[in-house]
Amino acid sequence: MAAIGWIGLGNMGGPMTANLVKAGHEVRGFDLNPQALATAAANGLTPASSIADAVSGAEVVFTMLPKGEHAIAVYLGEGGVLASVSPGTLLIDSSTIDVESAQRLHDAAAEAGLRFVDAPVSGGISGAQAGTLTFMIGGEPDAVSAASTFIEPMSANIIPTGGATTGQAAKICNNLMLFINLAGAAEGAVLADRLGLDKQVFWDIASVSSGDSWALRTWYPIAGVVASSAANTAFAPTFTTELANKDIGLAIAAARATNTPLEIGEHVQQLFQRVLDAEQGRKDCSIIVKLVDGTLAPDSEPEQIPALAQAQVS
């Protein structure tokens, strides 16, 4: 079993480390949020006092951080990962970040003589808890192969995507499709209700017909239909609107860089922005259904979210 360093212990990183501990690995981790660190420690992680403390002596280091700027700071900053790891350490970034930042990390790691892969995940908090995430891994073949060994306890699917940054590219495109599907499910659900269809009957039809999607089956934004829906818990976050807006923004930026029109994607981003303008960005992204039914206005009162949910990362 390996000594693993981990940076970023939010709603994704915390349960992911728990699965590594269950598999017999020694995991030492750090997070700026004391509550997130304490929760991970309760599940077997050894808490560290700093990034350097977490990664010193580790065979492999994972990072799970909100944005590219955070990943850059963690890897390249003073007392960061590259300055603190031992020679030969394998570096695995499972954050969802922009392609440019991912390339910068690949280049910096290579210059330092270290192996690095970009390995974002799909499957959300429930997948992180169950150890059924899908990992998309970009990098040199030997680094991808080595990373797969450590990823296995957290995953149901491990998919090599090609060279540097292709893992991030796959995640960005996948999430673009996810959020478009979510918006479609929200519009279809509200229209079906207003046409007099029973909510369960309509879902039963759509989930086995051409309207089906992962978003419909897992995040259906009407309460009392799908057990995993955030609509059942007043849109307590499984994936916050802030993060959804960040992710679809990555797709839009990549599209503009490649001269690819994303007319539908840009419209969905505008829906998420309206949720943020209503100060509901820390609620689950499926709350966009309230834009369709007309119950979310820009002057909506912000609702309190538990501290651990605020620490959610993707």
XYZ file of C-alpha atoms in Angstrom:
314
model
C 0.000 0.000 0.000
C 1.136 3.539 -0.738
C 1.749 6.765 1.142
C -0.566 9.273 -0.541
C -0.635 13.046 -0.139
C -3.947 14.820 -0.801
C -4.790 18.520 -1.158
C -8.458 19.571 -1.240
C -10.922 17.784 1.046
C -14.301 19.237 0.149
C -17.446 17.339 -0.757
C -15.558 15.396 -3.430
C -12.052 15.086 -2.008
C -13.193 14.029 1.447
C -15.089 10.882 0.449
C -12.514 10.048 -2.215
C -9.800 9.880 0.430
C -12.054 7.716 2.608
C -12.156 5.124 -0.173
C -8.369 5.170 -0.471
C -8.090 4.610 3.281
C -10.545 1.712 3.046
C -8.317 0.201 0.355
C -5.408 0.219 2.810
C -3.484 3.290 1.688
C -2.000 5.759 4.146
C -3.463 9.139 3.173
C -2.163 12.412 4.587
C -4.189 15.456 3.573
C -4.609 19.179 3.871
C -7.438 21.667 3.356
C -7.801 25.306 4.305
C -11.247 24.524 5.730
C -10.804 23.084 9.261
C -14.223 21.412 9.188
C -13.448 19.625 5.921
C -10.116 18.484 7.358
C -11.787 17.218 10.539
C -14.445 15.317 8.592
C -11.801 13.611 6.458
C -9.789 12.766 9.567
C -12.859 11.102 11.083
C -12.851 8.812 8.036
C -9.247 7.728 8.484
C -7.177 10.460 6.839
C -4.110 11.758 8.676
C -4.479 15.547 8.867
C -1.547 17.695 7.784
C -0.720 21.254 8.805
C 0.251 22.480 5.331
C 0.648 21.473 1.711
C 4.298 20.658 2.340
C 3.401 18.527 5.351
C 0.791 16.621 3.345
C 3.001 15.754 0.383
C 6.409 15.252 2.011
C 7.504 11.649 1.498
C 4.402 10.705 -0.505
C 4.638 8.289 -3.431
C 1.689 9.936 -5.126
C -0.086 13.266 -4.628
C -3.712 13.980 -5.551
C -5.227 17.441 -5.792
C -8.961 18.232 -5.938
C -9.434 21.997 -6.162
C -12.132 24.415 -7.373
C -10.403 26.387 -10.137
C -7.273 26.638 -12.241
C -5.966 29.539 -10.180
C -6.155 27.384 -7.052
C -4.350 24.503 -8.761
C -1.601 26.832 -9.981
C -1.132 28.238 -6.484
C -1.080 24.808 -4.840
C 1.427 23.333 -7.277
C 3.640 26.313 -8.087
C 3.368 28.581 -5.054
C 5.859 28.945 -2.228
C 5.700 25.812 -0.100
C 3.576 24.203 -2.792
C 3.548 20.713 -4.229
C 6.441 21.023 -6.680
C 8.644 22.615 -4.052
C 7.843 19.972 -1.447
C 7.539 16.529 -3.048
C 10.256 13.938 -3.238
C 11.906 13.055 -6.563
C 9.852 10.517 -8.475
C 6.498 11.452 -6.917
C 3.523 10.907 -9.210
C 1.177 13.913 -9.391
C -2.535 13.520 -10.158
C -4.779 16.571 -10.492
C -8.455 15.631 -10.336
C -9.726 19.211 -10.316
C -11.844 20.481 -13.199
C -9.847 23.407 -14.588
C -9.135 25.238 -17.827
C -6.935 23.616 -20.446
C -4.334 26.396 -20.281
C -3.792 25.922 -16.545
C -3.597 22.154 -16.987
C -0.927 22.567 -19.661
C 1.027 24.895 -17.397
C 1.004 22.247 -14.662
C 2.122 19.525 -17.082
C 4.991 21.732 -18.279
C 6.085 22.714 -14.760
C 6.033 19.112 -13.554
C 8.043 17.953 -16.573
C 10.604 20.686 -15.978
C 10.913 19.463 -12.377
C 11.392 15.875 -13.566
C 8.045 14.701 -12.188
C 5.225 12.709 -13.766
C 1.877 14.517 -13.924
C -1.598 13.624 -15.202
C -4.771 15.638 -15.463
C -7.488 13.287 -14.203
C -10.830 15.036 -13.636
C -13.814 12.993 -12.534
C -17.512 12.585 -13.263
C -20.109 11.131 -10.924
C -20.674 13.817 -8.322
C -20.744 13.518 -4.554
C -22.690 10.256 -4.619
C -20.079 8.703 -6.922
C -17.268 9.965 -4.715
C -18.901 8.378 -1.680
C -19.644 5.089 -3.433
C -16.261 4.802 -5.161
C -17.927 4.754 -8.589
C -16.444 7.834 -10.224
C -15.366 7.985 -13.849
C -11.802 9.272 -14.238
C -10.628 10.827 -17.516
C -6.820 10.747 -17.557
C -4.543 12.762 -19.824
C -0.775 12.479 -19.861
C 2.167 10.328 -20.862
C 1.242 6.621 -21.130
C 3.497 5.469 -18.284
C 2.137 8.150 -15.934
C -1.456 7.322 -16.891
C -0.837 3.631 -16.244
C 0.754 4.316 -12.865
C -2.042 6.704 -11.868
C -4.705 4.139 -12.723
C -3.416 1.834 -9.994
C -4.036 4.433 -7.292
C -7.312 5.637 -8.796
C -8.932 2.195 -8.827
C -10.427 2.253 -5.268
C -12.311 5.459 -6.111
C -13.628 4.547 -9.526
C -15.978 2.490 -11.631
C -14.419 3.671 -14.896
C -10.846 4.706 -15.703
C -10.520 6.065 -19.241
C -7.186 7.202 -20.727
C -7.965 10.145 -22.990
C -4.621 10.776 -24.682
C -1.868 13.304 -24.111
C -1.555 16.237 -21.744
C -4.797 18.186 -21.025
C -7.080 15.730 -22.835
C -8.594 14.641 -19.528
C -9.661 18.232 -18.899
C -10.921 18.552 -22.461
C -13.101 15.463 -22.020
C -14.495 16.719 -18.707
C -15.279 20.175 -20.081
C -17.187 18.746 -23.057
C -18.992 16.180 -20.888
C -20.182 18.820 -18.423
C -21.318 21.081 -21.246
C -23.627 18.271 -22.384
C -24.729 17.544 -18.807
C -25.898 21.094 -18.138
C -27.693 21.363 -21.472
C -29.493 18.099 -20.628
C -30.351 19.449 -17.167
C -31.895 22.579 -18.653
C -33.911 20.436 -21.056
C -35.141 18.224 -18.228
C -36.212 21.305 -16.255
C -38.186 22.760 -19.148
C -39.812 19.441 -20.025
C -40.761 18.772 -16.412
C -42.473 22.122 -15.914
C -44.293 21.978 -19.245
C -45.495 18.430 -18.552
C -46.901 19.560 -15.198
C -48.739 22.499 -16.759
C -50.217 20.211 -19.387
C -51.719 18.092 -16.606
C -49.353 15.106 -16.650
C -48.613 13.322 -13.382
C -44.976 14.031 -12.517
C -44.090 10.378 -11.920
C -45.886 9.176 -15.024
C -44.049 11.690 -17.183
C -40.670 10.758 -15.678
C -41.427 7.062 -16.211
C -42.047 7.804 -19.880
C -39.092 10.134 -20.471
C -36.605 7.889 -18.661
C -37.234 5.037 -21.111
C -37.774 7.201 -24.187
C -35.797 9.614 -26.323
C -35.915 12.326 -23.654
C -33.723 10.231 -21.351
C -30.402 11.516 -19.961
C -28.236 11.120 -16.882
C -29.508 14.488 -15.670
C -33.102 13.305 -15.950
C -32.420 10.019 -14.174
C -30.234 11.447 -11.406
C -30.947 15.175 -10.994
C -34.597 15.411 -12.063
C -35.519 18.805 -10.617
C -39.017 17.975 -9.349
C -39.402 16.774 -5.758
C -40.753 13.311 -5.024
C -39.739 11.601 -8.266
C -36.031 10.653 -8.102
C -34.457 9.814 -4.739
C -31.118 11.459 -5.605
C -32.670 14.747 -6.728
C -31.729 17.891 -4.818
C -35.316 19.055 -5.291
C -36.189 16.687 -2.426
C -34.026 18.701 -0.020
C -34.846 22.293 -1.047
C -31.931 22.191 -3.496
C -29.224 21.571 -0.918
C -26.169 21.171 -3.131
C -24.999 17.992 -4.750
C -23.305 20.252 -7.335
C -23.595 23.983 -6.712
C -24.717 26.470 -9.320
C -21.473 28.370 -8.722
C -19.478 25.327 -9.797
C -21.813 24.552 -12.695
C -21.405 28.109 -13.924
C -17.635 27.783 -13.586
C -17.574 24.526 -15.550
C -19.789 25.678 -18.395
C -17.698 28.848 -18.503
C -14.645 26.656 -19.145
C -16.448 25.107 -22.120
C -17.403 28.520 -23.498
C -13.825 29.772 -23.139
C -12.484 26.673 -24.894
C -15.070 27.078 -27.637
C -14.080 30.672 -28.262
C -10.417 29.665 -28.376
C -11.237 27.082 -31.056
C -13.828 29.144 -32.971
C -16.613 26.736 -32.012
C -20.112 28.237 -31.652
C -21.910 27.111 -28.489
C -25.260 28.850 -28.829
C -27.123 26.436 -26.541
C -24.277 26.250 -24.034
C -24.073 30.034 -23.821
C -27.817 30.230 -23.176
C -27.556 27.693 -20.329
C -24.684 29.706 -18.853
C -26.996 32.730 -18.847
C -29.549 30.681 -16.877
C -26.926 29.846 -14.262
C -25.927 33.502 -14.130
C -29.539 34.437 -13.372
C -29.456 32.013 -10.431
C -26.260 33.671 -9.211
C -27.863 37.088 -9.625
C -30.683 35.848 -7.377
C -28.025 35.002 -4.760
C -28.753 31.286 -4.941
C -25.396 30.212 -6.356
C -24.594 27.899 -3.449
C -27.774 25.939 -4.054
C -27.814 22.905 -6.325
C -27.571 23.713 -10.018
C -30.892 21.958 -10.684
C -32.530 24.992 -9.087
C -32.631 26.406 -12.618
C -36.048 24.722 -12.759
C -37.273 27.681 -10.690
C -36.419 29.979 -13.577
C -38.732 27.885 -15.746
C -41.635 27.848 -13.277
C -41.178 31.516 -12.445
C -40.533 31.157 -8.709
C -36.933 32.413 -8.675
C -36.547 36.171 -8.925
C -33.388 38.301 -8.753
C -34.409 39.593 -5.326
C -34.727 36.113 -3.762
C -33.316 35.878 -0.256
C -30.018 33.920 -0.093
C -30.473 30.657 1.772
C -27.990 29.375 4.315
C -25.837 26.426 3.243
C -23.936 24.240 5.745
C -20.219 25.007 5.963
C -19.184 21.659 4.507
C -21.356 22.240 1.452
C -19.692 25.628 1.009
C -16.356 23.811 0.775
C -17.563 21.658 -2.145
C -15.044 21.268 -4.949
C -15.221 19.540 -8.311
